[in-house]
Tab-separated table of C-alpha atoms and ligand atoms in Angstrom:
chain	number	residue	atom	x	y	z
A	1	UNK	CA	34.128	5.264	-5.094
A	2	UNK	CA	32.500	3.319	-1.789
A	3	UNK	CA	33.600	-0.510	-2.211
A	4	UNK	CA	32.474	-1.572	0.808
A	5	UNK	CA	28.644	-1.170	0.000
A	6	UNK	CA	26.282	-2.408	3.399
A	7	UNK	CA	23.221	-3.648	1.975
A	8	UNK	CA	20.450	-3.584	3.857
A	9	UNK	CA	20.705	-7.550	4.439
A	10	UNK	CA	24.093	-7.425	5.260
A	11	UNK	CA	23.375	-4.659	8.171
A	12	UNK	CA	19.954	-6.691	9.559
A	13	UNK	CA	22.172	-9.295	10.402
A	14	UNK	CA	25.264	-7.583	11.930
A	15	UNK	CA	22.445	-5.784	13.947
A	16	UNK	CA	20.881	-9.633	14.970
A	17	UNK	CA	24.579	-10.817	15.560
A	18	UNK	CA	23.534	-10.454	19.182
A	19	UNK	CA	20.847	-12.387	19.146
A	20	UNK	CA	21.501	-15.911	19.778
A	21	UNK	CA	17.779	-16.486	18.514
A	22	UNK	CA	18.317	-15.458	15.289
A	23	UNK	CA	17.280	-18.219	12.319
A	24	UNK	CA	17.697	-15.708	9.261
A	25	UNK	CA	14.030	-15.849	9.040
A	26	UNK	CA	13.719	-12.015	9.412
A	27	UNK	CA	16.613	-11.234	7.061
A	28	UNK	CA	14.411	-13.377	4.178
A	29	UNK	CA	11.209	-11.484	5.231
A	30	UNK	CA	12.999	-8.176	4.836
A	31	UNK	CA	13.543	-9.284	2.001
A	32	UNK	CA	10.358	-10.005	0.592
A	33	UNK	CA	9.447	-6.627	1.198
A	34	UNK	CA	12.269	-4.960	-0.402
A	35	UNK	CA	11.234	-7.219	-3.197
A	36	UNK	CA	7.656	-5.085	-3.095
A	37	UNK	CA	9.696	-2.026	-2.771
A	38	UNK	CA	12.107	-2.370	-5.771
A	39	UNK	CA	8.940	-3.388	-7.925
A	40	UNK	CA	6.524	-0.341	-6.747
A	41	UNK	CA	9.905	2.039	-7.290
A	42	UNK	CA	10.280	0.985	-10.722
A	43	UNK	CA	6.400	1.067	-11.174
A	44	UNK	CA	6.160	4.902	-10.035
A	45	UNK	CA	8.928	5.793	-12.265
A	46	UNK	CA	7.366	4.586	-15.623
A	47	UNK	CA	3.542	5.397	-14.353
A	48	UNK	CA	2.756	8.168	-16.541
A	49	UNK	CA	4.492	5.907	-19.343
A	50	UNK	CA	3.070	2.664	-18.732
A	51	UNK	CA	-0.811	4.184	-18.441
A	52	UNK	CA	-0.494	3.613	-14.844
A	53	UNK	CA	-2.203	6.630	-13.414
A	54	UNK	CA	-5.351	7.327	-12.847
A	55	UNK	CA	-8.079	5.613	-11.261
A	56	UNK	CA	-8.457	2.241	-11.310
A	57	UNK	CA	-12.673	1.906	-11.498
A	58	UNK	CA	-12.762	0.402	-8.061
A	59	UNK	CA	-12.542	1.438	-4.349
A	60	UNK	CA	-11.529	-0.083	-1.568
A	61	UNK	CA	-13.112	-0.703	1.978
A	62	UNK	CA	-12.573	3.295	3.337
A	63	UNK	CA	-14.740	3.992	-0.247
A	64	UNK	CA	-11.380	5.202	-1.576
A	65	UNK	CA	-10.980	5.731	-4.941
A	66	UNK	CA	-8.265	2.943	-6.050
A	67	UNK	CA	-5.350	3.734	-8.447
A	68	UNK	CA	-3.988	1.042	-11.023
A	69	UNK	CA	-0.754	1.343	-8.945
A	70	UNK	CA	-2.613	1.018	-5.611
A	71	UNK	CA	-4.195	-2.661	-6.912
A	72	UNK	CA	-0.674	-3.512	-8.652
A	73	UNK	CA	1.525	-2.396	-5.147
A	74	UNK	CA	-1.065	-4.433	-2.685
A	75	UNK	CA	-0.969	-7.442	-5.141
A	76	UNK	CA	3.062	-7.718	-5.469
A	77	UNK	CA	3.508	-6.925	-1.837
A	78	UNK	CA	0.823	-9.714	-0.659
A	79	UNK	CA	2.616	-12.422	-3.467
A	80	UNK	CA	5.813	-11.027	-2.275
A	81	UNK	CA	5.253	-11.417	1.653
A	82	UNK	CA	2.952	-14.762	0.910
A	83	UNK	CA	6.261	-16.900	-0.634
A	84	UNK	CA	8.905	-15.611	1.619
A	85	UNK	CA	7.076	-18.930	3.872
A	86	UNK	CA	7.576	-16.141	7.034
A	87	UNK	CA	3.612	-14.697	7.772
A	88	UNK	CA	1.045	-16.444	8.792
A	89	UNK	CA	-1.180	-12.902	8.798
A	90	UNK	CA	-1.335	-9.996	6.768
A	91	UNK	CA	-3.156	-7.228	6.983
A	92	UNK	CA	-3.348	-4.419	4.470
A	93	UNK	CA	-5.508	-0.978	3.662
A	94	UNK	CA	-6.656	-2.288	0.316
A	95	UNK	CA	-8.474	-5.446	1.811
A	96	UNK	CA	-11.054	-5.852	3.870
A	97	UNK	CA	-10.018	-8.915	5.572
A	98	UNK	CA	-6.895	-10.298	6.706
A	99	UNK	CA	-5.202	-12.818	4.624
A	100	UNK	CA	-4.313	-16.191	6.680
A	101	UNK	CA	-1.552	-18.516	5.696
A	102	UNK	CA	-1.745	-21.933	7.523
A	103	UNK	CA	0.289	-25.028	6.392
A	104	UNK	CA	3.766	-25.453	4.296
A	105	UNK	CA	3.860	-21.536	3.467
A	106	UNK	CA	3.219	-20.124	6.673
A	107	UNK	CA	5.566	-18.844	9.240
A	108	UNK	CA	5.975	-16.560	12.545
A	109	UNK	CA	5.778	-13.203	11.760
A	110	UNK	CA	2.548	-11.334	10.820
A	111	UNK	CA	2.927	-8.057	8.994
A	112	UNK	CA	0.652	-4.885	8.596
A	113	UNK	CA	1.024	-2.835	5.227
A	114	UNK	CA	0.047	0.036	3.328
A	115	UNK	CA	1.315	-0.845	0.017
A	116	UNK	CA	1.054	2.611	-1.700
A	117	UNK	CA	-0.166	5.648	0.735
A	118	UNK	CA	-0.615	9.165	-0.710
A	119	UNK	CA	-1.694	7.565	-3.608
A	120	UNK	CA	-4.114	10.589	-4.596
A	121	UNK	CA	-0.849	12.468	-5.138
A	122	UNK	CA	0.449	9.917	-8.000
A	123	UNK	CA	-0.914	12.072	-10.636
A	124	UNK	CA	0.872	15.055	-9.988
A	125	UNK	CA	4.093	13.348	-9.334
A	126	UNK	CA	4.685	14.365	-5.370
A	127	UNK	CA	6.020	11.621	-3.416
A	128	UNK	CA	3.962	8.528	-2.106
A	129	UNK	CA	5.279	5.707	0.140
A	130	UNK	CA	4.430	2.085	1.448
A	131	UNK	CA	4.744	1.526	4.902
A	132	UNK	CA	4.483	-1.524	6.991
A	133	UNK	CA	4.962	-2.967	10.476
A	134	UNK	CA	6.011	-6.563	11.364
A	135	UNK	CA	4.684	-8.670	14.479
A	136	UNK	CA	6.338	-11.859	15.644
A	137	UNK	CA	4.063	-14.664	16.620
A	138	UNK	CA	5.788	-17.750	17.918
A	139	UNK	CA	2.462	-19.757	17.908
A	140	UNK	CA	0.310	-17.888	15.600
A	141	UNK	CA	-3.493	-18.384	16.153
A	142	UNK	CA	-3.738	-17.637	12.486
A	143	UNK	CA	-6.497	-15.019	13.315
A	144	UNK	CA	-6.595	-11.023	13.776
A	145	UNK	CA	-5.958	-11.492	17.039
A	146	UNK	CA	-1.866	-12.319	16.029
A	147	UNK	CA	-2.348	-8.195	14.809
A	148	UNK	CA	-4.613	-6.646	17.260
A	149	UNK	CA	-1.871	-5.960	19.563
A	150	UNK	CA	-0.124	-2.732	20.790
A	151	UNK	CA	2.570	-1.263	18.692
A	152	UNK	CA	5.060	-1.310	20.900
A	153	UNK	CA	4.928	-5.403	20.511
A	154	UNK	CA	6.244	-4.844	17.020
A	155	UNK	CA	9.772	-6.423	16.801
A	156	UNK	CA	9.854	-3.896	13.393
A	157	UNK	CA	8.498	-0.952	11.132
A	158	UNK	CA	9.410	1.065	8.068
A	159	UNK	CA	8.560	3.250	4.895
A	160	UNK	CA	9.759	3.614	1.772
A	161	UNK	CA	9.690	6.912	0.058
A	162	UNK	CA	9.462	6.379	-3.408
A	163	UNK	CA	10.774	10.304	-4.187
A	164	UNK	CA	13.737	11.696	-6.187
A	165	UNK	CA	15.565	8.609	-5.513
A	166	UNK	CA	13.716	5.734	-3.056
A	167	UNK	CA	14.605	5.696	0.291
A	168	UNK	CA	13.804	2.780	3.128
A	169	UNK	CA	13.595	3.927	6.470
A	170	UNK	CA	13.754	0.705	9.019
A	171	UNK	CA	13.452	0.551	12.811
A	172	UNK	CA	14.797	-3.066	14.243
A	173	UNK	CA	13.549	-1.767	17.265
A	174	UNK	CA	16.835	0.226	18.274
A	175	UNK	CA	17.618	3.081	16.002
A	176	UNK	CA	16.794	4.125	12.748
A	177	UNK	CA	18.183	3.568	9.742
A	178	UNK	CA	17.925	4.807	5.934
A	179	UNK	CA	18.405	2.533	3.065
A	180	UNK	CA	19.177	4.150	-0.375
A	181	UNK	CA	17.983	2.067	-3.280
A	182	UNK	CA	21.052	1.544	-6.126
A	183	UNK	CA	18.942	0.901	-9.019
A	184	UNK	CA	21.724	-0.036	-10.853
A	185	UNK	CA	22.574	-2.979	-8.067
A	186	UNK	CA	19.120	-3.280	-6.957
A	187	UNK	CA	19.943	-3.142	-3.868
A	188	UNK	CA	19.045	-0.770	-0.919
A	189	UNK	CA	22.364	0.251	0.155
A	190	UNK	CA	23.010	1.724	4.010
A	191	UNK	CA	23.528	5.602	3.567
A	192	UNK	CA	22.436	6.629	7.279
A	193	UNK	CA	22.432	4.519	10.530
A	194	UNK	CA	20.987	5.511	13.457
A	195	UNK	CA	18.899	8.772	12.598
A	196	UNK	CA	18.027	10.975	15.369
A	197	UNK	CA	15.096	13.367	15.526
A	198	UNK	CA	15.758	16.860	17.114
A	199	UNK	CA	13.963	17.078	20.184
A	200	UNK	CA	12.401	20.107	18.593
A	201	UNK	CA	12.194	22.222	14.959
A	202	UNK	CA	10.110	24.906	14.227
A	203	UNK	CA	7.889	23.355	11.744
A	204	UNK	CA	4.292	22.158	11.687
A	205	UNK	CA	2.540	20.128	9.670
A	206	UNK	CA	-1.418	19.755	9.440
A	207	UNK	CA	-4.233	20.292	7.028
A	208	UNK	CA	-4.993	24.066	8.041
A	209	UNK	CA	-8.181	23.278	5.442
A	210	UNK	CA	-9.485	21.481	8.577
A	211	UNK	CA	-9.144	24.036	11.305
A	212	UNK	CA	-13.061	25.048	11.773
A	213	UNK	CA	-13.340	21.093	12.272
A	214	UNK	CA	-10.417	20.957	15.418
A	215	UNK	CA	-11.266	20.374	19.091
A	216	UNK	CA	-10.398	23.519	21.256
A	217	UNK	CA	-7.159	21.477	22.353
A	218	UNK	CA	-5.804	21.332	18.746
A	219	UNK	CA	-6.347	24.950	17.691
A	220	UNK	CA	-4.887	25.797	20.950
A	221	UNK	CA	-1.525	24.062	20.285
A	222	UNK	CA	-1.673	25.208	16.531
A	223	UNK	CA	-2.298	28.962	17.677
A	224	UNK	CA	0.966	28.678	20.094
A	225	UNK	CA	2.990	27.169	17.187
A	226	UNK	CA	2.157	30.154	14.908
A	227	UNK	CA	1.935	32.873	17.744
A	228	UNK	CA	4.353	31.604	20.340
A	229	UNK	CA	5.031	32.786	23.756
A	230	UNK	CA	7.707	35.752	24.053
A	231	UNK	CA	11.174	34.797	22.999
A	232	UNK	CA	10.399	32.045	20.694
A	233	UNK	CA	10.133	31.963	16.527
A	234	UNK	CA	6.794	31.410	15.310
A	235	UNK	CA	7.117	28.368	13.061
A	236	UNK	CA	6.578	27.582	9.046
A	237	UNK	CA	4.007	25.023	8.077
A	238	UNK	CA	4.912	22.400	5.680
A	239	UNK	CA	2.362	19.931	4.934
A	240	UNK	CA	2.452	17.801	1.109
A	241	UNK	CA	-0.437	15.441	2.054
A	242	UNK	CA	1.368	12.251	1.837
A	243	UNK	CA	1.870	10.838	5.452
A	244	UNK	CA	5.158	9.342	4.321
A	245	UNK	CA	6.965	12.507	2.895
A	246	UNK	CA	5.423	14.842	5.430
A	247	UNK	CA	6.943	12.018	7.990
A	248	UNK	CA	10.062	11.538	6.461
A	249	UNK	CA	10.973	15.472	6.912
A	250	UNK	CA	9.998	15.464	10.426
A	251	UNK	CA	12.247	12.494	11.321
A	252	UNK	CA	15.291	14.258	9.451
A	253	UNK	CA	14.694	18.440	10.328
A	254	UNK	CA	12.330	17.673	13.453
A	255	UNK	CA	8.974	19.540	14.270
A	256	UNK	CA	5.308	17.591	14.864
A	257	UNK	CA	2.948	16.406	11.901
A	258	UNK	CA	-0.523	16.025	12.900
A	259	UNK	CA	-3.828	14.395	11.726
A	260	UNK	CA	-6.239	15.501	14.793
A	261	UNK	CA	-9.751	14.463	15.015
A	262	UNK	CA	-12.440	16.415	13.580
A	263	UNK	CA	-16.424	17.016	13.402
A	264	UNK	CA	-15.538	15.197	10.059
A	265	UNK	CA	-13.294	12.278	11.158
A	266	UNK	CA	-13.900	11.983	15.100
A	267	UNK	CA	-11.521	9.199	15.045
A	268	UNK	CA	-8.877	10.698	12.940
A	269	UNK	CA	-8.543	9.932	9.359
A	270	UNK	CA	-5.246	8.095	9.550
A	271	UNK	CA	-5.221	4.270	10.415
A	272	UNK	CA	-3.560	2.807	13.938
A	273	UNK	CA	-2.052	-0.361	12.948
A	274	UNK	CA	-0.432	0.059	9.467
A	275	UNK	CA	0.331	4.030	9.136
A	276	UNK	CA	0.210	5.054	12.985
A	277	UNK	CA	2.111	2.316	14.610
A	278	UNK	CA	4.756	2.354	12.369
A	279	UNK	CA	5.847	5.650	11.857
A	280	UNK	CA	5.303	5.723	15.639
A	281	UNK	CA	7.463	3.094	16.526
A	282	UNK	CA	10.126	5.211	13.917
A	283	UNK	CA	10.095	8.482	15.272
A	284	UNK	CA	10.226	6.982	19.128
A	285	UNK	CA	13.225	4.441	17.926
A	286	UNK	CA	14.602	8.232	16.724
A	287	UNK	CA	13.945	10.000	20.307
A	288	UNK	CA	11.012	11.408	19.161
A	289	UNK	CA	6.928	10.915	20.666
A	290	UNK	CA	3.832	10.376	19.087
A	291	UNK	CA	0.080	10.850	20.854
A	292	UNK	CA	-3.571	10.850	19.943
A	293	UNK	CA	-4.106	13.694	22.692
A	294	UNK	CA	-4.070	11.269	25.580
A	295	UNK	CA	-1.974	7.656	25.200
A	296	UNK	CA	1.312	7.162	23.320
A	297	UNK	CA	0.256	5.598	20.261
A	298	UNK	CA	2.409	3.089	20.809
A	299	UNK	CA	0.217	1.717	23.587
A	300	UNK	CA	-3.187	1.824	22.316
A	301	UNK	CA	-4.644	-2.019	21.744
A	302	UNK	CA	-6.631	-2.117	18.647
A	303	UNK	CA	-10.002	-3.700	18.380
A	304	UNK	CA	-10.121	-3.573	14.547
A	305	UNK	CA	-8.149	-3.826	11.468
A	306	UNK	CA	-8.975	-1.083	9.901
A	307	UNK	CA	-9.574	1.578	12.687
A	308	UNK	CA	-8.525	5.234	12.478
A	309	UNK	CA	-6.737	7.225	15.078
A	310	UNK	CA	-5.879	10.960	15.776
A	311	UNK	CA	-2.062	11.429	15.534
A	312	UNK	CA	0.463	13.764	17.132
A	313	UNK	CA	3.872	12.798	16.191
A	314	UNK	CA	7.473	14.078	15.668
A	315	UNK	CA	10.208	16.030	18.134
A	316	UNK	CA	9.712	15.258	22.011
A	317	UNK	CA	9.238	18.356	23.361
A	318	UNK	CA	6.689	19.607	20.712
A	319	UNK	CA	4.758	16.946	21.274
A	320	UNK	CA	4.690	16.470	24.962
A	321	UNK	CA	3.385	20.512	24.487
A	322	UNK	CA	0.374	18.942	22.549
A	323	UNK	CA	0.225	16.128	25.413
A	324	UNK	CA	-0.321	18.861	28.389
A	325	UNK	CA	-2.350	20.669	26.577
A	326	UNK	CA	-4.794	17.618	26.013
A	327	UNK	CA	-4.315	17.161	29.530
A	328	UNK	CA	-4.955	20.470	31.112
A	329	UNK	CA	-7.745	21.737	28.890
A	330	UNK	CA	-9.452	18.381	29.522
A	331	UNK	CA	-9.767	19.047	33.092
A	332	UNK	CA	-11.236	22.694	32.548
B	401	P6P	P1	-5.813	15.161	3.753
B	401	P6P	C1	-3.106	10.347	1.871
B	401	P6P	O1	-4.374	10.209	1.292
B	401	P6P	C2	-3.259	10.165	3.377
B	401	P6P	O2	-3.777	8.900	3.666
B	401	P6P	C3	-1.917	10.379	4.070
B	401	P6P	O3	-0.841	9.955	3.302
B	401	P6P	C4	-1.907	11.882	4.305
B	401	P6P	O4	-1.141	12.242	5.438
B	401	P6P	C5	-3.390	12.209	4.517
B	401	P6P	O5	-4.148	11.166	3.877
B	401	P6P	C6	-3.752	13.529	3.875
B	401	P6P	O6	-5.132	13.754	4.169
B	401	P6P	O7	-7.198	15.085	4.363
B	401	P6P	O8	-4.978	16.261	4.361
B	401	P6P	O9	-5.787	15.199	2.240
């Protein structure tokens, strides 16, 4: 019986204990969004009981269909984040606009969320996720502009995977670390500290549904996963269609998940600041890469709040394959 539980509080600030800077601000806006978490766990578990499925009558600004637990997840996380008094911007996929706190409430961190992605698989009971990534502005200009930065200036990012049990996956910046929620405690209790990604796996992970859509580059690099040079295993394809599962078992058995552009989506489907940049700034805090053919996502600078961007993302050296293939069929 473990009776030396490390919650995830308790490890955020042995992990700040070497920063003379820190004011146990963070630690209270981690946990506002474990707050979110907790309630959107408990919330998937009873859905099919609680008449939670199923569409909600509405959609939001990408003219998705929204689900009751899409509108219920965006509203706790946005009260949650909103009376922790640390954000003076957030930004998330169900709203078209920012939301600004100025005043008494506000505070220096700004914080990018989607509060329930894969939500088209909530019917059929495969695993969704909310993921977010945290910015620190020390003099916000309460605008988008304290957002519309490259990832890499995050000082955070995570997921949780609200699956067989739910799982929070957290990058401080150094390292990754998984948080397993104790329902019975309700707390997210450290079960593995400082995950790293194999550098490569034979798995890939794409919607083969889009292939007549790829650039050349992209069916290239699929064709050498599935027909590799001589000597090496051709590799299985996993894809669930929930960026945060599909994710999740790249980080932990390695390989490369992509969302490429298409004739369909020419910008990708997937969006830069609140589902790129964070499981970007994940898998490179695990040793891993992620591209959209030409720049490391990590150092693209957004222009809007909602943009989409291609994704390559997972074990270095599969990705860096992806990378010089961009690179040399570009200059044929
Ligand atoms: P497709 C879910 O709707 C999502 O936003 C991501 O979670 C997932 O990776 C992607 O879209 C799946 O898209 O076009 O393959 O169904």
């Amino acid at each position: 019986m473990n009776s030396d539980l490390v919650t995830l509080a308790r490890h955020s600030i042995a992990l700040q204990k070497e920063n003379p800077e820190a004011s146990g601000d963070f630690t209270l806006l981690m946990a506002s969004i474990q707050l979110g978490c907790k309630f959107v766990a408990s919330n998937v578990r009873k859905a099919g009981l609680a008449n939670l499925t199923g569409l909600a009558g509405c959609k939001n600004i990408t003219g998705d269909d929204q689900k009751k637990l899409d509108l219920i997840a965006d509203d706790v996380f946005v009260n949650s984040l909103k009376s922790s008094g640390k954000v003076s911007v957030l930004v998330s996929e169900e709203r078209e606009e920012a939301i600004i706190i100025e005043g008494e409430q506000s505070g220096n961190y700004a914080v990018v969320f989607d509060p329930l992605d894969g939500s088209s698989n909530i019917d059929c009971g495969v695993s969704i996720g909310t993921i977010f990534g945290i910015y620190r502005s020390d003099r916000p200009s309460y605008s988008n502009k304290d957002v519309l930065r490259p990832g890499r200036e995050m000082v955070a990012a995570g997921y949780a995977l609200y699956g067989s049990s739910t799982q929070l996956v957290v990058s401080y910046g150094k390292g990754v670390h998984c948080y397993t929620l104790d329902p019975s405690l309700g707390e997210f209790i450290l079960t593995q500290e400082n995950i790293v990604i194999p550098e490569r796996a034979t798995i890939y992970s794409v919607n083969e549904g889009n292939s007549s859509l790829w650039d050349k580059q992209t069916c290239a690099f699929v064709l050498s996963r599935k027909s590799p040079l001589k000597g090496r295993k051709p590799y299985s394809l996993r894809y669930i269609g929930s960026m945060v599962a599909d994710i999740h078992r790249t980080l932990l058995y390695g390989g490369v998940f992509l969302y490429p552009r298409d004739s369909k989506n020419p910008a990708g489907k997937l969006r830069l600041l609140y589902e790129c940049f964070p499981m970007a700034f994940l898998i490179e805090a695990a040793g891993g890469r992620a591209t959209d053919g030409k720049d490391n996502i990590l150092d693209i600078i957004p222009t809007s709040i909602h943009q989409r961007s291609p994704i390559c993302i997972g074990s270095r050296l599969d990705v860096s394959e992806l990378a010089t293939l961009y690179m040399e069929m570009d200059q044929i």
